[in-house]
Amino acid sequence: MNSSLKQRMKSVLAPVFPGGIITILIFSLDHFQFELVEKFLLFAAFVIVPLVILLLNHDEKNKHQRMIYAAMKWLQFPAALLTLASVMSSKMWGLEGTAIPGILSLGWLLFTMLLGLYGLTTIMIAKGRAAEIAIGAGLVYFFVGGIWFTLYQYQINLFQANPATHALSSLHFHFSSAIVPIFIGALGRIMTKKSWYPWVVAIDIIGPILIAIGMIFSKPIEYIGVSLFACNIVVYTAYLLAYLRKNALDIKAAFFLGLSCLAFYTVVVISIFYPLLKNMYSLTILDFIPIYGALHAFGFVLCGLIGWVYMVGFIHEVID
């Protein structure tokens, strides 16, 4: 890697290590009596988001984008700590039912607003490039996830949806809705031009909106959104695996991207065989949620982000 890229990776990865340690403690210690959805949201705040920031391109000539990027880089870890404090205040400090958890959650809301603003600037200067539009849309969806998290911490009922639905909506936007467009955008940066690619980007932007609307108002709309979104991931993983097979790439990038795709298809296989497994072993959907969550968050999302980070380094080495 060139020196500037090494410095950039070092500066962004610095908070990932303490954030990763905090995440491991949250998942492994009984001291943290959090809901599973809260643990995954904290994982996103401490680990996923800084890795996403590492993938972003910023125009050195664009002053506003450069300033937002610098602010995101410096504020990510403090915002994640405020997110942890917000959850701890409602689950461990006896402040549930007060305004304190909601007030503390505003730190993450403001940070995700920065991500959203960066996404909008990316879309505006993309000049029609579908890959950059996809990445920009993913960043905007992080802001939507931040809104849902704040609503959850304030325990507000909105659109006939209870706080538990707000938590699931926040998780959906922090992982699937934000990450999949970013992955598809990263793929678009390296793939040869395909006539179908802009349609994949368009569906990928519309799908999360349909899912979010369906979760609150209409199950059929949710099913349509989920189906479109899942098909998009199939297209992404199938093309990515074919690309990895045909091109000589950095072995670390290929390994983690391959693991990411494998995790997705494992989720698909488990989903197909869920009715059979449920009857054979007297399992419920609650038994499968931790499995789905781990495969998606740690397998598809985390391994995918690590793979794309290595891919960025490989591409810069080839260019230089």
Short mmCIF file of C-alpha atoms in Angstrom, two decimals, residues 138-303:
data_model
loop_
_atom_site.label_atom_id
_atom_site.label_comp_id
_atom_site.label_asym_id
_atom_site.label_seq_id
_atom_site.Cartn_x
_atom_site.Cartn_y
_atom_site.Cartn_z
CA GLY A 138 -26.19 3.28 1.96
CA LEU A 139 -24.73 6.13 4.03
CA VAL A 140 -28.09 7.92 4.04
CA TYR A 141 -29.70 4.73 5.36
CA PHE A 142 -27.34 4.81 8.34
CA PHE A 143 -29.00 8.12 9.28
CA VAL A 144 -32.42 6.48 9.02
CA GLY A 145 -31.12 3.77 11.34
CA GLY A 146 -29.96 6.46 13.76
CA ILE A 147 -33.45 7.98 13.79
CA TRP A 148 -35.03 4.63 14.63
CA PHE A 149 -32.47 4.06 17.40
CA THR A 150 -33.31 7.40 19.02
CA LEU A 151 -37.04 6.65 18.79
CA TYR A 152 -36.33 3.31 20.48
CA GLN A 153 -34.35 4.90 23.29
CA TYR A 154 -37.05 7.51 23.85
CA GLN A 155 -39.61 4.66 23.88
CA ILE A 156 -41.84 6.55 21.48
CA ASN A 157 -44.78 4.87 19.75
CA LEU A 158 -44.85 6.03 16.14
CA PHE A 159 -47.20 5.03 13.31
CA GLN A 160 -48.78 2.39 15.56
CA ALA A 161 -45.36 0.74 15.95
CA ASN A 162 -43.98 -0.01 19.40
CA PRO A 163 -40.37 0.57 20.56
CA ALA A 164 -39.45 -3.06 19.85
CA THR A 165 -40.31 -2.46 16.18
CA HIS A 166 -38.17 0.69 16.25
CA ALA A 167 -35.22 -1.39 17.49
CA LEU A 168 -35.65 -3.94 14.70
CA SER A 169 -36.00 -1.14 12.13
CA SER A 170 -32.78 0.45 13.41
CA LEU A 171 -30.98 -2.89 13.16
CA HIS A 172 -32.34 -3.41 9.65
CA PHE A 173 -31.03 -0.02 8.49
CA HIS A 174 -27.65 -0.37 10.21
CA PHE A 175 -26.90 -3.72 8.63
CA SER A 176 -28.92 -4.75 5.57
CA SER A 177 -30.21 -1.43 4.22
CA ALA A 178 -26.94 0.45 4.63
CA ILE A 179 -24.41 -2.30 4.04
CA VAL A 180 -25.82 -4.03 0.94
CA PRO A 181 -25.88 -0.82 -1.20
CA ILE A 182 -22.32 -0.10 -0.05
CA PHE A 183 -21.23 -3.63 -1.03
CA ILE A 184 -22.95 -3.35 -4.40
CA GLY A 185 -21.34 0.06 -4.91
CA ALA A 186 -17.91 -1.35 -4.03
CA LEU A 187 -18.49 -4.13 -6.56
CA GLY A 188 -19.54 -1.58 -9.17
CA ARG A 189 -16.21 0.20 -8.77
CA ILE A 190 -14.26 -2.85 -9.97
CA MET A 191 -16.64 -4.63 -12.35
CA THR A 192 -16.87 -4.10 -16.07
CA LYS A 193 -19.87 -2.08 -17.17
CA LYS A 194 -23.09 -4.10 -17.29
CA SER A 195 -26.43 -2.83 -18.58
CA TRP A 196 -28.24 -4.48 -15.67
CA TYR A 197 -26.11 -2.90 -12.93
CA PRO A 198 -28.06 0.40 -12.63
CA TRP A 199 -31.24 -1.63 -12.17
CA VAL A 200 -29.62 -3.55 -9.31
CA VAL A 201 -28.68 -0.25 -7.69
CA ALA A 202 -32.20 1.14 -8.14
CA ILE A 203 -33.83 -1.94 -6.62
CA ASP A 204 -31.30 -1.89 -3.81
CA ILE A 205 -32.29 1.67 -2.93
CA ILE A 206 -36.04 1.02 -3.15
CA GLY A 207 -36.01 -2.35 -1.34
CA PRO A 208 -35.13 -1.07 2.17
CA ILE A 209 -37.83 1.60 1.92
CA LEU A 210 -40.45 -1.05 1.07
CA ILE A 211 -39.25 -3.23 3.95
CA ALA A 212 -39.42 -0.36 6.45
CA ILE A 213 -42.91 0.66 5.28
CA GLY A 214 -44.06 -2.93 5.35
CA MET A 215 -42.75 -3.55 8.88
CA ILE A 216 -45.06 -0.79 10.13
CA PHE A 217 -48.05 -0.72 7.78
CA SER A 218 -48.32 -3.79 5.56
CA LYS A 219 -46.85 -7.30 5.63
CA PRO A 220 -47.31 -7.86 1.85
CA ILE A 221 -45.23 -4.75 1.12
CA GLU A 222 -42.59 -6.02 3.52
CA TYR A 223 -42.49 -9.39 1.74
CA ILE A 224 -42.08 -7.68 -1.64
CA GLY A 225 -39.23 -5.54 -0.29
CA VAL A 226 -37.50 -8.54 1.32
CA SER A 227 -37.82 -10.58 -1.90
CA LEU A 228 -36.34 -7.80 -4.05
CA PHE A 229 -33.56 -7.18 -1.55
CA ALA A 230 -32.70 -10.89 -1.27
CA CYS A 231 -32.58 -11.24 -5.06
CA ASN A 232 -30.18 -8.32 -5.21
CA ILE A 233 -27.87 -9.99 -2.70
CA VAL A 234 -27.96 -13.18 -4.78
CA VAL A 235 -26.92 -11.18 -7.87
CA TYR A 236 -24.16 -9.44 -5.88
CA THR A 237 -22.73 -12.61 -4.35
CA ALA A 238 -22.96 -14.64 -7.58
CA TYR A 239 -21.17 -11.98 -9.62
CA LEU A 240 -18.59 -11.40 -6.87
CA LEU A 241 -17.74 -15.11 -6.60
CA ALA A 242 -17.36 -15.33 -10.38
CA TYR A 243 -15.15 -12.24 -10.33
CA LEU A 244 -12.97 -13.65 -7.54
CA ARG A 245 -12.56 -16.92 -9.47
CA LYS A 246 -11.50 -15.24 -12.71
CA ASN A 247 -9.22 -12.51 -11.38
CA ALA A 248 -5.94 -12.72 -9.48
CA LEU A 249 -6.56 -10.60 -6.42
CA ASP A 250 -5.12 -10.10 -2.96
CA ILE A 251 -5.54 -13.42 -1.17
CA LYS A 252 -6.82 -11.76 2.02
CA ALA A 253 -9.45 -9.84 0.08
CA ALA A 254 -10.56 -12.97 -1.77
CA PHE A 255 -10.66 -15.02 1.45
CA PHE A 256 -12.86 -12.60 3.43
CA LEU A 257 -15.14 -11.79 0.50
CA GLY A 258 -15.57 -15.50 -0.13
CA LEU A 259 -16.45 -16.05 3.56
CA SER A 260 -18.98 -13.23 3.31
CA CYS A 261 -20.73 -14.88 0.37
CA LEU A 262 -20.60 -18.28 2.08
CA ALA A 263 -22.27 -16.80 5.18
CA PHE A 264 -25.12 -15.42 3.07
CA TYR A 265 -25.76 -18.74 1.34
CA THR A 266 -25.62 -20.52 4.70
CA VAL A 267 -28.44 -18.26 5.88
CA VAL A 268 -30.38 -19.14 2.73
CA VAL A 269 -29.89 -22.89 3.27
CA ILE A 270 -30.91 -22.67 6.93
CA SER A 271 -33.99 -20.68 5.95
CA ILE A 272 -34.99 -23.33 3.39
CA PHE A 273 -34.59 -26.15 5.89
CA TYR A 274 -36.05 -24.20 8.83
CA PRO A 275 -39.48 -25.95 8.72
CA LEU A 276 -37.82 -29.38 8.75
CA LEU A 277 -35.37 -28.48 11.53
CA LYS A 278 -38.17 -26.92 13.56
CA ASN A 279 -40.18 -30.13 13.51
CA MET A 280 -37.24 -32.48 14.06
CA TYR A 281 -35.73 -30.67 17.04
CA SER A 282 -38.75 -28.76 18.43
CA LEU A 283 -37.13 -25.43 17.69
CA THR A 284 -38.78 -22.03 17.41
CA ILE A 285 -37.88 -18.94 15.44
CA LEU A 286 -36.37 -17.53 18.65
CA ASP A 287 -33.78 -20.32 18.56
CA PHE A 288 -32.77 -19.36 15.03
CA ILE A 289 -32.57 -15.58 15.52
CA PRO A 290 -29.09 -15.68 17.17
CA ILE A 291 -27.87 -17.96 14.36
CA TYR A 292 -29.26 -15.71 11.63
CA GLY A 293 -27.93 -12.62 13.39
CA ALA A 294 -24.42 -14.02 13.86
CA LEU A 295 -24.16 -15.29 10.28
CA HIS A 296 -25.39 -11.99 8.87
CA ALA A 297 -23.52 -9.57 11.16
CA PHE A 298 -20.23 -11.41 11.68
CA GLY A 299 -20.23 -13.44 8.48
CA PHE A 300 -21.80 -11.52 5.62
CA VAL A 301 -21.29 -7.95 6.88
CA LEU A 302 -18.04 -8.03 8.88
CA CYS A 303 -16.14 -10.41 6.60
#
